[in-house]
PDB file of C-alpha atoms in Angstrom:
ATOM      1  CA  MET C   1       0.000   0.000   0.000  1.00 92.00           C
ATOM      2  CA  LYS C   2       1.283   3.473  -0.870  1.00 96.00           C
ATOM      3  CA  PHE C   3       0.573   6.561   1.229  1.00 97.00           C
ATOM      4  CA  ALA C   4       1.050  10.196   0.191  1.00 98.00           C
ATOM      5  CA  VAL C   5       1.693  12.443   3.178  1.00 98.00           C
ATOM      6  CA  ALA C   6       1.462  16.248   3.055  1.00 97.00           C
ATOM      7  CA  VAL C   7       4.494  17.408   5.066  1.00 98.00           C
ATOM      8  CA  SER C   8       5.948  20.640   6.430  1.00 97.00           C
ATOM      9  CA  GLY C   9       8.972  20.481   8.733  1.00 95.00           C
ATOM     10  CA  ASN C  10       8.566  16.686   9.164  1.00 94.00           C
ATOM     11  CA  LYS C  11       4.989  17.139  10.436  1.00 98.00           C
ATOM     12  CA  VAL C  12       1.751  16.264   8.689  1.00 98.00           C
ATOM     13  CA  ASN C  13       0.095  19.333   7.180  1.00 96.00           C
ATOM     14  CA  GLY C  14      -2.779  20.297   4.904  1.00 94.00           C
ATOM     15  CA  PRO C  15      -2.782  19.576   1.174  1.00 94.00           C
ATOM     16  CA  GLY C  16      -2.653  23.219   0.080  1.00 91.00           C
ATOM     17  CA  GLU C  17      -0.085  24.402   2.623  1.00 92.00           C
ATOM     18  CA  SER C  18       2.482  21.630   2.946  1.00 95.00           C
ATOM     19  CA  GLU C  19       6.036  22.144   1.707  1.00 97.00           C
ATOM     20  CA  GLU C  20       6.396  18.701   0.178  1.00 97.00           C
ATOM     21  CA  ILE C  21       4.704  15.409  -0.514  1.00 98.00           C
ATOM     22  CA  GLN C  22       6.299  12.248   0.828  1.00 98.00           C
ATOM     23  CA  ILE C  23       5.352   8.865  -0.633  1.00 98.00           C
ATOM     24  CA  TYR C  24       5.647   5.857   1.662  1.00 98.00           C
ATOM     25  CA  GLN C  25       5.390   2.191   0.728  1.00 97.00           C
ATOM     26  CA  VAL C  26       3.929   0.068   3.507  1.00 92.00           C
ATOM     27  CA  ASN C  27       4.625  -3.658   3.660  1.00 91.00           C
ATOM     28  CA  ASP C  28       4.152  -6.026   6.595  1.00 90.00           C
ATOM     29  CA  GLY C  29       3.433  -3.181   9.004  1.00 85.00           C
ATOM     30  CA  LYS C  30       6.588  -1.250   8.120  1.00 92.00           C
ATOM     31  CA  PHE C  31       6.770   1.982   6.150  1.00 94.00           C
ATOM     32  CA  GLU C  32       9.559   3.164   3.893  1.00 96.00           C
ATOM     33  CA  LEU C  33       9.990   6.574   2.263  1.00 97.00           C
ATOM     34  CA  VAL C  34      10.246   5.890  -1.471  1.00 97.00           C
ATOM     35  CA  GLU C  35       9.857   9.373  -2.956  1.00 97.00           C
ATOM     36  CA  LYS C  36       9.392  13.010  -2.052  1.00 97.00           C
ATOM     37  CA  TYR C  37       8.712  16.077  -4.144  1.00 97.00           C
ATOM     38  CA  ALA C  38       7.783  19.738  -3.759  1.00 96.00           C
ATOM     39  CA  ASN C  39       4.083  20.334  -3.275  1.00 96.00           C
ATOM     40  CA  PRO C  40       2.685  21.613  -6.608  1.00 93.00           C
ATOM     41  CA  ALA C  41      -0.047  23.425  -4.654  1.00 90.00           C
ATOM     42  CA  LEU C  42       2.467  26.080  -3.610  1.00 90.00           C
ATOM     43  CA  GLU C  43       2.666  27.276  -7.226  1.00 88.00           C
ATOM     44  CA  ALA C  44      -1.102  27.061  -7.869  1.00 80.00           C
ATOM     45  CA  SER C  45      -3.232  30.185  -8.047  1.00 79.00           C
ATOM     46  CA  GLY C  46      -6.405  28.400  -6.970  1.00 75.00           C
ATOM     47  CA  ALA C  47      -7.752  25.051  -5.761  1.00 76.00           C
ATOM     48  CA  ARG C  48      -4.410  24.400  -4.089  1.00 84.00           C
ATOM     49  CA  GLY C  49      -5.530  21.350  -2.143  1.00 85.00           C
ATOM     50  CA  ILE C  50      -6.846  19.747  -5.326  1.00 89.00           C
ATOM     51  CA  GLN C  51      -3.469  20.349  -7.025  1.00 91.00           C
ATOM     52  CA  MET C  52      -1.661  18.436  -4.268  1.00 94.00           C
ATOM     53  CA  ILE C  53      -4.240  15.651  -4.265  1.00 93.00           C
ATOM     54  CA  ARG C  54      -4.144  15.316  -8.058  1.00 93.00           C
ATOM     55  CA  SER C  55      -0.355  14.927  -7.901  1.00 95.00           C
ATOM     56  CA  ALA C  56      -0.751  12.142  -5.319  1.00 95.00           C
ATOM     57  CA  VAL C  57      -3.295  10.380  -7.547  1.00 93.00           C
ATOM     58  CA  ASP C  58      -0.811  10.666 -10.434  1.00 95.00           C
ATOM     59  CA  HIS C  59       1.806   8.946  -8.239  1.00 96.00           C
ATOM     60  CA  GLY C  60      -0.483   5.937  -7.812  1.00 95.00           C
ATOM     61  CA  VAL C  61      -1.019   6.123  -4.061  1.00 97.00           C
ATOM     62  CA  ASP C  62      -3.720   4.210  -2.207  1.00 95.00           C
ATOM     63  CA  ALA C  63      -4.207   6.684   0.644  1.00 97.00           C
ATOM     64  CA  LEU C  64      -3.643  10.283   1.705  1.00 97.00           C
ATOM     65  CA  VAL C  65      -2.446  11.415   5.138  1.00 98.00           C
ATOM     66  CA  LEU C  66      -3.375  15.033   5.863  1.00 97.00           C
ATOM     67  CA  SER C  67      -4.031  17.362   8.798  1.00 97.00           C
ATOM     68  CA  GLU C  68      -7.229  18.622   7.143  1.00 95.00           C
ATOM     69  CA  ILE C  69      -9.162  18.480   3.891  1.00 94.00           C
ATOM     70  CA  GLY C  70     -11.851  20.683   2.384  1.00 92.00           C
ATOM     71  CA  SER C  71     -14.981  19.360   0.746  1.00 91.00           C
ATOM     72  CA  PRO C  72     -13.678  19.889  -2.839  1.00 91.00           C
ATOM     73  CA  GLY C  73     -10.614  17.724  -2.141  1.00 90.00           C
ATOM     74  CA  PHE C  74     -12.579  15.139  -0.203  1.00 94.00           C
ATOM     75  CA  ASN C  75     -15.165  14.813  -2.956  1.00 92.00           C
ATOM     76  CA  TYR C  76     -12.401  14.544  -5.578  1.00 90.00           C
ATOM     77  CA  VAL C  77     -10.938  11.398  -3.993  1.00 91.00           C
ATOM     78  CA  LYS C  78     -13.670   9.895  -1.820  1.00 85.00           C
ATOM     79  CA  ASN C  79     -14.222   6.857  -4.054  1.00 87.00           C
ATOM     80  CA  ARG C  80     -10.607   6.596  -5.278  1.00 89.00           C
ATOM     81  CA  MET C  81      -8.580   6.199  -2.103  1.00 94.00           C
ATOM     82  CA  LYS C  82      -8.630   6.387   1.674  1.00 96.00           C
ATOM     83  CA  ILE C  83      -8.032   9.675   3.462  1.00 97.00           C
ATOM     84  CA  TYR C  84      -6.583   9.735   6.960  1.00 98.00           C
ATOM     85  CA  ILE C  85      -6.826  12.930   9.017  1.00 97.00           C
ATOM     86  CA  VAL C  86      -4.327  13.302  11.846  1.00 97.00           C
ATOM     87  CA  PRO C  87      -3.096  16.254  13.929  1.00 97.00           C
ATOM     88  CA  GLU C  88       0.031  18.133  12.854  1.00 97.00           C
ATOM     89  CA  ILE C  89       2.331  15.491  14.338  1.00 98.00           C
ATOM     90  CA  PRO C  90       5.589  13.911  13.080  1.00 98.00           C
ATOM     91  CA  VAL C  91       5.049  11.762   9.992  1.00 97.00           C
ATOM     92  CA  ASN C  92       6.404   8.573  11.589  1.00 95.00           C
ATOM     93  CA  GLU C  93       3.950   8.939  14.510  1.00 97.00           C
ATOM     94  CA  ALA C  94       1.030   9.497  12.124  1.00 98.00           C
ATOM     95  CA  LEU C  95       1.877   6.447  10.011  1.00 96.00           C
ATOM     96  CA  LYS C  96       2.327   4.302  13.113  1.00 95.00           C
ATOM     97  CA  MET C  97      -1.089   5.397  14.432  1.00 97.00           C
ATOM     98  CA  ILE C  98      -2.704   4.501  11.088  1.00 96.00           C
ATOM     99  CA  LEU C  99      -0.968   1.118  10.868  1.00 95.00           C
ATOM    100  CA  ASP C 100      -1.924   0.358  14.491  1.00 95.00           C
ATOM    101  CA  GLY C 101      -5.586   1.036  13.652  1.00 95.00           C
ATOM    102  CA  GLN C 102      -5.824   4.114  15.898  1.00 97.00           C
ATOM    103  CA  VAL C 103      -6.947   6.301  12.981  1.00 97.00           C
ATOM    104  CA  LYS C 104      -9.819   5.277  10.712  1.00 96.00           C
ATOM    105  CA  PRO C 105     -10.355   6.611   7.179  1.00 96.00           C
ATOM    106  CA  ALA C 106     -12.210   9.929   7.088  1.00 95.00           C
ATOM    107  CA  SER C 107     -15.898   9.829   6.227  1.00 93.00           C
ATOM    108  CA  ALA C 108     -16.255  13.573   5.588  1.00 91.00           C
ATOM    109  CA  ALA C 109     -14.267  16.730   4.913  1.00 92.00           C
ATOM    110  CA  THR C 110     -12.921  18.689   7.877  1.00 91.00           C
ATOM    111  CA  HIS C 111     -14.258  21.954   6.438  1.00 81.00           C
ATOM    112  CA  GLU C 112     -16.267  23.203   3.457  1.00 77.00           C
ATOM    113  CA  HIS C 113     -13.764  24.947   1.180  1.00 63.00           C
ATOM    114  CA  GLY C 114     -10.953  27.475   1.186  1.00 55.00           C
ATOM    115  CA  HIS C 115      -8.008  27.638   3.543  1.00 53.00           C
ATOM    116  CA  HIS C 116      -8.710  26.105   6.964  1.00 48.00           C
ATOM    117  CA  HIS C 117      -7.492  27.786  10.154  1.00 46.00           C
TER     118      HIS C 117
END
């Protein structure tokens, strides 16, 4: 299973705000960083979260790990992949919580649209 994590300063962040996207491959309960790239949302003039999410879809991931997601982004991927919402915590802690079953896939957006504060 492949996870795309929105990351800023080694902590999980939102799709439109994060500095980079880290792709992790998970096998047998262990996760390995296999790729990272600059978040394309930072160069986007609008729909920034969607730009990040679209790039993750293009990288063939099975799940997103984010600190928040608006309804446009959630609706864009809700039937394509799982979305895990965690606090702005270190990436390794977030992935461990997900793998341990402490975090369930999101069933709704965290906010309607626009930048979340």
